[in-house]
Structures are given as C-alpha cells and as structure tokens.
Coordinates of C-alpha atoms in Angstrom, one line a residue:
M10 CA -27.4 112.4 17.2
S11 CA -28.6 115.8 15.6
L12 CA -30.4 118.3 18.1
G13 CA -33.2 118.9 15.4
N14 CA -34.1 114.7 15.4
Y15 CA -36.3 115.0 18.3
A16 CA -37.8 111.4 17.7
V17 CA -34.1 109.6 17.9
A18 CA -34.2 109.1 21.7
P19 CA -37.5 110.4 23.5
I20 CA -36.3 109.0 26.6
V21 CA -32.7 110.8 26.4
A22 CA -34.8 113.9 25.5
G23 CA -36.8 113.6 28.6
L24 CA -33.9 112.7 30.9
S25 CA -32.1 115.8 29.5
T26 CA -35.2 118.1 30.2
L27 CA -35.4 117.1 33.8
V28 CA -31.4 117.5 34.4
A29 CA -31.9 121.2 32.6
V30 CA -34.9 122.0 34.8
V31 CA -33.5 120.8 38.1
V32 CA -29.8 122.3 37.4
A33 CA -31.3 125.7 36.3
A34 CA -33.9 125.9 39.2
Q35 CA -30.7 125.0 41.7
A36 CA -28.8 127.6 40.3
L37 CA -31.0 130.4 40.2
G38 CA -32.4 129.4 43.4
W39 CA -29.0 130.0 45.0
V40 CA -28.7 133.2 43.2
A41 CA -31.9 134.5 44.6
R42 CA -30.9 133.5 48.1
R43 CA -27.6 135.2 47.9
F44 CA -29.6 138.2 46.9
G45 CA -31.7 137.9 49.9
Q46 CA -34.8 136.5 47.7
P47 CA -37.1 133.4 48.1
T48 CA -35.7 130.1 46.4
V49 CA -39.2 130.1 44.2
L50 CA -38.2 133.7 42.7
G51 CA -34.9 132.0 41.4
E52 CA -37.2 128.9 39.8
M53 CA -39.7 131.4 38.4
V54 CA -36.9 133.1 36.6
A55 CA -35.2 129.8 35.8
G56 CA -38.3 128.6 34.3
I57 CA -38.8 132.2 32.0
C58 CA -34.9 131.8 31.0
L59 CA -35.7 128.3 30.1
G60 CA -38.7 129.4 27.7
P61 CA -39.1 131.4 24.7
T62 CA -37.8 134.8 26.5
L63 CA -34.2 133.8 26.6
L64 CA -33.2 130.2 25.5
G65 CA -35.9 130.3 22.7
R66 CA -34.3 133.2 21.1
V67 CA -30.5 132.5 22.0
A68 CA -30.5 128.7 21.2
P69 CA -33.8 127.9 19.5
D70 CA -32.6 124.4 18.5
V71 CA -31.5 123.6 22.0
G72 CA -34.8 125.1 23.6
G73 CA -36.5 123.0 20.9
Y74 CA -35.2 119.9 22.0
L75 CA -35.6 120.1 25.6
F76 CA -38.8 121.9 25.9
G77 CA -41.1 120.9 23.0
P78 CA -44.6 120.2 23.4
S79 CA -44.2 116.5 25.2
A80 CA -41.5 117.9 27.5
Q81 CA -43.7 120.9 28.7
G82 CA -46.3 118.3 29.5
L83 CA -44.0 116.1 31.4
V84 CA -42.6 119.2 33.3
S85 CA -45.8 120.3 34.0
T86 CA -47.2 117.1 35.3
L87 CA -44.3 116.5 37.8
G88 CA -44.6 119.8 38.9
T89 CA -48.2 119.5 39.7
V90 CA -47.3 116.1 41.5
G91 CA -44.6 117.7 43.4
L92 CA -46.9 120.7 44.4
A93 CA -49.9 118.6 45.6
L94 CA -47.6 116.5 47.9
Y95 CA -45.7 119.6 49.1
M96 CA -49.0 121.3 50.1
F97 CA -50.4 118.0 51.6
H98 CA -47.2 118.5 53.9
V99 CA -48.0 122.4 54.4
G100 CA -51.6 121.4 55.7
L101 CA -50.1 118.6 57.9
E102 CA -48.0 121.1 59.5
H103 CA -50.9 123.5 60.2
R104 CA -53.0 120.7 61.4
A105 CA -50.3 120.0 64.0
L106 CA -50.1 123.5 65.0
P107 CA -52.2 125.3 67.9
A108 CA -54.4 128.1 66.1
P109 CA -53.3 131.8 67.7
T110 CA -56.5 133.8 69.4
G111 CA -58.8 135.0 66.7
A112 CA -56.9 133.7 63.7
A113 CA -59.7 132.3 61.9
V114 CA -61.9 135.6 62.1
L115 CA -58.6 137.9 61.3
A116 CA -57.6 135.7 58.3
V117 CA -61.4 135.9 56.9
R118 CA -61.3 139.9 57.1
I119 CA -57.8 139.9 55.8
A120 CA -58.7 137.5 52.7
A121 CA -62.0 139.9 52.3
L122 CA -60.2 142.9 51.8
G123 CA -57.2 141.5 50.5
I124 CA -59.4 140.3 47.7
A125 CA -61.9 143.4 47.4
L126 CA -59.3 146.2 46.9
P127 CA -57.2 144.5 44.3
L128 CA -60.2 143.1 42.6
T129 CA -61.8 146.8 42.4
L130 CA -58.4 148.4 41.4
G131 CA -58.0 145.9 38.6
V132 CA -61.5 146.3 37.4
L133 CA -60.9 149.9 37.3
L134 CA -57.9 149.6 35.5
A135 CA -59.1 147.4 32.9
A136 CA -62.1 149.5 31.9
T137 CA -59.5 152.4 31.7
V138 CA -55.8 152.0 31.3
L139 CA -56.0 148.7 29.9
T140 CA -59.1 148.8 27.7
G141 CA -57.0 149.0 24.6
L142 CA -55.8 145.6 25.3
R143 CA -59.0 143.7 25.5
P144 CA -59.5 141.2 22.7
A145 CA -62.6 142.1 20.3
A146 CA -64.4 139.0 21.1
V147 CA -64.4 139.1 24.9
D148 CA -67.3 141.4 26.7
P149 CA -65.8 144.1 28.9
T150 CA -67.5 142.7 32.2
T151 CA -65.4 139.4 31.6
Y152 CA -62.3 141.1 30.7
C153 CA -62.3 143.3 33.9
L154 CA -63.3 140.6 36.1
F155 CA -60.3 138.6 35.0
V156 CA -58.0 141.7 35.2
G157 CA -59.0 142.1 38.6
G158 CA -59.1 138.4 39.7
S159 CA -55.4 138.1 38.7
L160 CA -54.4 140.9 40.8
S161 CA -56.2 139.3 43.9
I162 CA -54.1 136.4 44.2
T163 CA -51.7 135.5 46.5
A164 CA -49.5 132.5 45.6
F165 CA -50.6 130.1 48.6
P166 CA -47.7 128.0 48.0
M167 CA -45.1 130.3 47.4
L168 CA -46.1 132.1 50.6
T169 CA -45.6 128.7 52.6
R170 CA -42.1 128.2 50.9
V171 CA -41.1 131.7 51.9
L172 CA -42.3 131.6 55.7
Q173 CA -40.7 128.1 55.9
E174 CA -37.1 129.7 55.2
R175 CA -37.8 132.4 57.3
R176 CA -38.6 129.9 59.8
I177 CA -41.9 131.8 60.9
I178 CA -44.4 129.5 59.5
G179 CA -45.4 128.5 63.0
T180 CA -46.1 132.1 64.4
S181 CA -49.0 133.8 64.5
L182 CA -48.3 136.0 61.4
G183 CA -47.4 132.7 59.4
I184 CA -50.6 130.9 60.1
V185 CA -52.9 134.1 59.6
S186 CA -51.1 135.1 56.5
V187 CA -51.2 131.2 55.1
R188 CA -55.0 130.9 56.1
A189 CA -55.6 134.4 54.5
A190 CA -53.6 133.6 51.2
A191 CA -55.4 130.1 51.0
L192 CA -58.9 131.8 51.2
D193 CA -57.8 134.6 48.8
D194 CA -56.8 131.7 46.3
V195 CA -60.0 129.9 46.8
I196 CA -62.2 132.8 45.9
A197 CA -59.8 133.7 42.9
W198 CA -60.1 130.2 41.5
C199 CA -63.6 130.6 42.0
L200 CA -63.7 133.9 40.1
L201 CA -61.7 132.2 37.2
A202 CA -64.6 129.6 37.0
L203 CA -67.0 132.3 36.7
V204 CA -65.2 134.0 34.0
T205 CA -64.7 130.6 32.3
A206 CA -68.3 130.0 32.6
R207 CA -69.0 133.5 30.9
V208 CA -66.9 132.8 28.2
A209 CA -68.5 129.4 27.7
G210 CA -72.1 130.8 28.1
N211 CA -73.0 128.8 31.3
V212 CA -72.5 131.0 34.6
E213 CA -75.0 128.7 37.1
G214 CA -73.6 125.4 36.0
A215 CA -69.9 126.6 36.7
L216 CA -70.6 128.0 40.0
W217 CA -72.8 124.8 41.3
G218 CA -69.9 122.7 39.6
T219 CA -67.3 124.2 41.6
L220 CA -68.4 125.5 44.8
L221 CA -70.9 122.8 46.0
P222 CA -68.5 120.0 45.0
G223 CA -65.6 121.7 46.6
A224 CA -67.4 122.1 49.9
L225 CA -68.6 118.7 49.8
F226 CA -65.1 117.5 49.3
A227 CA -63.7 119.8 51.9
W228 CA -66.4 118.5 54.5
A229 CA -65.9 114.8 53.6
C230 CA -62.2 114.9 54.2
F231 CA -62.8 116.7 57.6
T232 CA -65.5 114.3 58.5
V233 CA -64.3 110.9 57.5
L234 CA -60.2 111.1 57.2
P235 CA -59.5 111.9 61.1
R236 CA -61.4 108.8 62.1
L237 CA -60.4 106.4 59.1
L238 CA -57.0 106.9 59.4
R239 CA -55.8 107.8 63.2
R240 CA -54.8 104.1 63.8
S241 CA -52.7 104.1 60.8
V242 CA -51.1 107.6 61.1
A243 CA -50.0 106.3 64.6
E244 CA -48.8 103.1 63.5
A245 CA -47.0 104.6 60.4
S246 CA -44.7 106.9 62.5
R247 CA -43.6 104.5 65.1
G248 CA -40.2 104.5 63.4
E249 CA -37.7 107.2 62.1
G250 CA -39.6 107.4 58.8
L251 CA -42.3 106.1 56.8
G252 CA -42.4 102.8 54.9
A253 CA -42.6 101.9 51.1
V254 CA -46.4 100.9 52.0
A255 CA -47.2 104.0 53.7
I256 CA -45.5 106.3 51.2
A257 CA -47.2 104.7 48.1
G258 CA -50.7 105.0 50.3
L259 CA -50.1 108.3 50.9
V260 CA -49.0 109.3 47.6
V261 CA -52.2 107.9 46.2
L262 CA -54.3 109.6 48.5
V263 CA -53.0 113.0 48.1
L264 CA -52.8 112.7 44.2
S265 CA -56.4 111.3 44.1
A266 CA -57.6 114.3 45.9
A267 CA -55.4 116.7 43.9
T268 CA -57.5 115.1 40.8
V269 CA -60.7 115.9 42.4
T270 CA -60.0 119.5 43.2
E271 CA -58.4 119.8 39.7
W272 CA -61.6 118.1 38.1
I273 CA -63.8 120.5 39.8
G274 CA -62.0 123.7 38.9
L275 CA -60.3 124.4 42.1
Y276 CA -56.8 123.0 41.0
A277 CA -54.7 120.5 42.1
V278 CA -53.0 122.3 45.2
F279 CA -56.0 122.6 47.3
G280 CA -56.8 118.8 47.2
G281 CA -53.3 118.4 48.9
F282 CA -53.8 120.9 51.5
I283 CA -57.2 119.9 52.5
V284 CA -56.1 116.4 53.0
G285 CA -53.0 117.2 55.2
A286 CA -55.0 119.9 57.1
S287 CA -57.8 116.9 57.5
F288 CA -55.4 114.3 58.6
P289 CA -55.4 113.1 62.2
R290 CA -53.3 115.5 64.7
H291 CA -50.1 113.3 65.4
P292 CA -46.8 115.7 65.5
P293 CA -44.5 112.4 65.0
F294 CA -46.3 111.7 61.8
V295 CA -45.4 115.2 60.5
H296 CA -41.7 114.4 61.0
A297 CA -42.0 111.2 59.4
V298 CA -43.4 112.7 56.2
E299 CA -40.6 115.7 56.6
I300 CA -37.5 113.1 56.6
S301 CA -39.1 110.6 54.4
L302 CA -40.9 112.3 51.6
M303 CA -40.2 116.0 51.6
P304 CA -36.3 115.9 50.6
V305 CA -37.1 114.4 46.8
V306 CA -40.4 116.4 46.5
S307 CA -38.3 119.7 47.5
A308 CA -35.3 118.8 45.3
L309 CA -36.8 117.4 42.2
L310 CA -40.7 117.6 42.0
L311 CA -41.6 121.0 43.1
P312 CA -39.0 122.9 41.0
M313 CA -40.9 121.4 38.1
F314 CA -44.0 123.3 39.1
F315 CA -42.0 126.9 39.4
V316 CA -40.3 126.3 36.1
S317 CA -43.3 125.0 34.1
S318 CA -45.1 128.4 33.6
G319 CA -42.3 130.3 32.4
L320 CA -41.8 127.6 29.4
V321 CA -44.9 129.6 27.7
T322 CA -44.0 133.0 28.6
D323 CA -42.5 135.5 26.4
L324 CA -41.7 138.9 27.7
G325 CA -40.5 140.3 24.3
T326 CA -44.0 141.7 23.7
L327 CA -43.3 144.5 26.1
A328 CA -41.6 146.9 23.5
N329 CA -43.2 150.5 24.0
L330 CA -43.5 153.5 26.2
D331 CA -47.2 153.0 26.5
M332 CA -47.0 149.5 27.5
L333 CA -44.4 150.3 30.2
R334 CA -46.6 153.1 31.6
A335 CA -49.6 150.9 31.8
L336 CA -47.2 148.6 33.4
G337 CA -45.9 151.0 36.0
V338 CA -50.0 151.8 37.1
L339 CA -50.9 147.9 37.1
L340 CA -47.5 147.3 39.5
T341 CA -48.2 150.0 41.9
S342 CA -52.1 149.5 42.2
A343 CA -51.5 145.5 42.6
F344 CA -48.9 146.0 45.3
V345 CA -50.5 148.9 47.2
A346 CA -53.6 147.2 47.4
K347 CA -52.7 143.8 48.9
V348 CA -50.9 145.9 51.8
A349 CA -53.8 148.1 52.1
G350 CA -56.2 145.1 52.5
A351 CA -54.1 143.4 55.0
W352 CA -53.5 146.9 57.1
L353 CA -57.3 147.4 57.0
G354 CA -58.2 143.8 57.6
S355 CA -56.1 143.6 61.0
F356 CA -57.1 146.8 62.4
G357 CA -58.3 146.9 65.7
H358 CA -56.7 143.4 66.5
G359 CA -54.0 144.8 68.5
W360 CA -51.3 143.9 66.2
A361 CA -48.4 147.1 65.8
Q362 CA -48.5 149.1 62.6
R363 CA -45.1 147.5 61.5
E364 CA -46.7 143.9 62.0
R365 CA -49.8 144.9 60.0
L366 CA -47.6 146.3 56.9
A367 CA -45.3 143.0 57.2
L368 CA -48.2 140.9 56.7
G369 CA -49.6 143.1 53.6
A370 CA -46.1 142.6 52.1
L371 CA -45.9 139.2 52.4
L372 CA -49.4 138.6 50.9
N373 CA -48.1 140.2 47.8
A374 CA -46.2 137.2 46.8
R375 CA -48.3 136.3 44.0
G376 CA -45.9 133.6 42.4
L377 CA -46.9 131.0 40.1
M378 CA -50.3 131.1 41.1
I379 CA -51.0 134.2 39.2
L380 CA -49.1 132.9 36.2
I381 CA -51.1 129.9 36.3
F382 CA -54.3 132.1 36.5
I383 CA -53.0 134.2 33.5
N384 CA -52.2 131.1 31.3
V385 CA -55.9 129.7 31.8
G386 CA -57.0 133.3 30.6
L387 CA -54.6 133.1 27.6
S388 CA -55.7 129.9 26.4
L389 CA -59.5 131.0 26.7
G390 CA -58.7 134.0 24.7
V391 CA -59.7 136.5 27.5
I392 CA -56.7 138.3 27.5
D393 CA -53.7 138.5 24.6
T394 CA -50.2 138.1 24.6
P395 CA -49.2 141.9 25.8
L396 CA -51.3 142.0 28.7
F397 CA -50.3 138.2 29.6
A398 CA -46.4 139.6 29.7
M399 CA -47.4 142.5 31.7
L400 CA -49.3 140.7 34.3
T401 CA -46.2 138.0 34.2
V402 CA -44.0 141.0 35.2
V403 CA -46.5 141.8 37.8
A404 CA -46.0 138.4 39.2
L405 CA -42.2 138.4 39.5
V406 CA -41.8 142.1 40.6
T407 CA -44.6 142.0 43.8
T408 CA -43.1 138.8 44.7
S409 CA -39.6 139.8 44.4
L410 CA -40.6 143.0 46.8
A411 CA -42.7 140.9 49.4
L412 CA -39.9 139.7 51.3
P413 CA -37.5 142.9 51.1
A414 CA -40.7 145.0 52.2
Y415 CA -41.7 142.4 54.9
R416 CA -37.9 142.7 56.1
W417 CA -38.3 146.6 56.3
A418 CA -41.5 146.6 57.8
L419 CA -40.7 144.0 60.8
G420 CA -37.0 144.5 61.0
E421 CA -34.4 141.7 62.4
E422 CA -35.3 142.4 65.9
G423 CA -39.2 141.9 65.2
E424 CA -38.7 138.8 63.0
A425 CA -36.1 137.2 65.8
R426 CA -38.9 137.8 68.5
L427 CA -41.4 136.1 66.1
R428 CA -39.2 132.9 66.1
R429 CA -38.7 132.6 69.9
H430 CA -42.2 133.2 70.8
G431 CA -44.0 131.2 68.2
V432 CA -47.8 131.2 68.3
S433 CA -47.8 133.7 70.9
G434 CA -45.2 136.2 69.3
I435 CA -48.3 138.2 68.1
R436 CA -51.0 137.4 69.7
A437 CA -54.6 139.0 69.5
R438 CA -54.7 141.6 72.4
P439 CA -57.2 144.0 73.6
R440 CA -58.0 147.1 71.4
Q441 CA -56.5 149.3 74.3
Q442 CA -53.1 147.4 74.2
G443 CA -52.5 148.2 70.5
G444 CA -49.4 149.5 69.0
A445 CA -45.8 148.8 69.1
R446 CA -44.6 146.4 71.5
G447 CA -41.3 147.1 73.5

C-alpha cells in the first residue's frame, strides 16, 4: 500500500496517527524530564516536530499520510476530550483542598496585574516594534489588543500539570497560582471574544454572548450540582474505583459542560474545571477518579491536546535578523511582565521575595493556551504567519524558562518546605512579619 494512497485504509491511517502521537509525546516528554523540564514541554515540541516544521519538510509523504486534515481533526477532538476530563480532575482536587488565608483576594490581585502589565506591553510593542507585521485589512486597535492578549495568557492546564509533577499543587503557592492563572485565562478568552467581535463588527453582541452566559453557567453549576450529586458521589466512591456506569455518567457530564463553554466562547477547558470545582466536597471520590479515569486520560488523551497545535505550526518563517530582534524584544517583555505582575500583586501579603519571584516564574508557563489563542487569530486574519511563528517561540521559550526560574527563585530547601507544610507552607502573615523565612 502506497503512502500516497491515503484513502486505501482510513482506519489504519487513523490508528497510525494515534500511535505516532503517543510515541512521540512520551519520548520527548521523557527527554524533557531528563533536562528538568515539565513533560508538557516535550509534548509541545513533539507536536511541532510532527508538523510542517520538521516532519513536513524531512518526510512530506509520511507527514501527509499521518497528519492530513482528517487526522488533525481526530487529534484535536481527542485532545479536547482529554483536556476537559483532566481539568475536571484539577477542579475536583481544588474543591477537596482547604483554601489558604487570603487566597481568593491575592489571586485576583495577581491575575489583574498579571493581565494588565503584559497586555500594556503587548499593545505598545504591536504599535511600535511589530507594526510592520500587521495585516493591511486589520485595524490597529484590534491588532494591538490581540498581541497584548496573547502575551497576557498563562497556560492554566499546563501550570496544573507542572504543579502536580512538582508535588506542590496542594500548597498555598500552588493554589494561588492556579487560581490566578484561571482568572488570567478567563479574561484573555473574553478579550479574544472582543477581538473576534471587532473583526465581525459586533462588539456588544459578543460580550453579552460570552460573559453573561459564562457567569450563568458557573452559577448554575455551583448552585445545582452540589445538591444534585451529593448522594451519588458518596455512593460511587464506596469501592476502590468507579464503576462503568459512574464513569460513563461522569464523562457525559464533563463533555456536556465543555460543549457549553466552547459554544459560548470560553473554551472547553473551563467547562471541565467549573464542573469539577462545583462537585460535592468528598476526598474519597477524588481518589476514585484518580485511579479509574486519569491513567487513560494522562497517557492517551491529554498528549493529543499538547500535540495538536504543533501540527499547524511552521517555524521556518523566522528567517531574518529583523525578525529575530523583534522576537528578542517580545520574549523579554513577555517574561518580565508576568514576573513583575506576580511580584507586585503579592506585595504586602507577607510572602518572601523569593516566593513572589517563584510565583511570577510559574505564571510564565503559557504553553498550549497561547498557541490556541494565536491559532484563532491566524484563522481570523488578525495576524499573519511570521508573527504567528514568533508568538509560538514565545510560548515555547517562556514555558521552558518557567520551571528553571521557579527552582532558582525558591531553591530546593524552599520547595521541600512547601511540600512538608502543604497549605500552611506559605500562609498570609501580617505585614510586619514579611520577608524571608528561616
């Protein structure tokens, strides 16, 4: 059977695609871990290697066979399913954790500054350094808002995976950073809805069509689900794991929520998280989900998400010195703005300097969320391929710097103390007790 004859055996082609994605993601994820990086960074690189950047150039026939249009749709759909289920589990874990003192207020402050500073710098760069990359048909305001919004994103799902791999997701630093990242991404997606509305010429309709339905959906989940599911959750978690009926019902509920949030423009990731966060608080159920559902999600479905965006990314468009200079400015601004936002947002809360810097470093894990964001912009025509490639590099480099910068700022001893003390490891303290701890 010739590789060029794609229609001969579509099932064989689809299965080959899945095998290639899982093998590449696992292999490069292992390489990333060997270099002290999060697994998801290796999965991102795997997607780019399997796309036009590498495989499409080295072996175009193989790339066309494995990752044609239908295969990309398959990988993207499975990846979205995996992401929604994974984020349900993240929300469930946070529902089961006690909140540290002042976590909600602190997260809002950090999220506000973590959005405002990168957004401002992105707008300024789009209006100056990157103005020559603006498509002629796009008005300057829309273009500037989009570039600023892309720099303001923190990869909510990637950050949670990094925190889990470092075993600090249950600490104050972990809880605050995840909540701040979640708020950052909600605001960023609302900003993307605004950009989309400007392109379509209907700003007011997009705001009402996204923000109001999203708020109503969250309110309904937190109001109805705890009362409706309390008994079912207790019964489902009596054994060591979940039964087939419970798993099926859970998957249907999470994917339905993901469908709703995707439809209103907030992206499927938030549907899964909101449902998980609104579930009745029952730690045995969290454990049951962990052992029954998450192994398949983590090994098979979730890597599809981290690979899918790389299949439409081509870094070969970065070819001249001017582009590299602009990229350097963009990278520096993106990284520094996030660190500064977290550092300023946590000022006066009693955290040590190194803890504030570590938080800012973690929030630089932009990951696939920025890639999704800029893919939408590319499809809308708000940006062209050169800027798309530059922002892809921003995603990769800032994400790769996040964990080393976090480790440098906090140190092994500081991270070990976090793990030992859990939620009380970095608890809010009166102002006069701020500074480094002994």
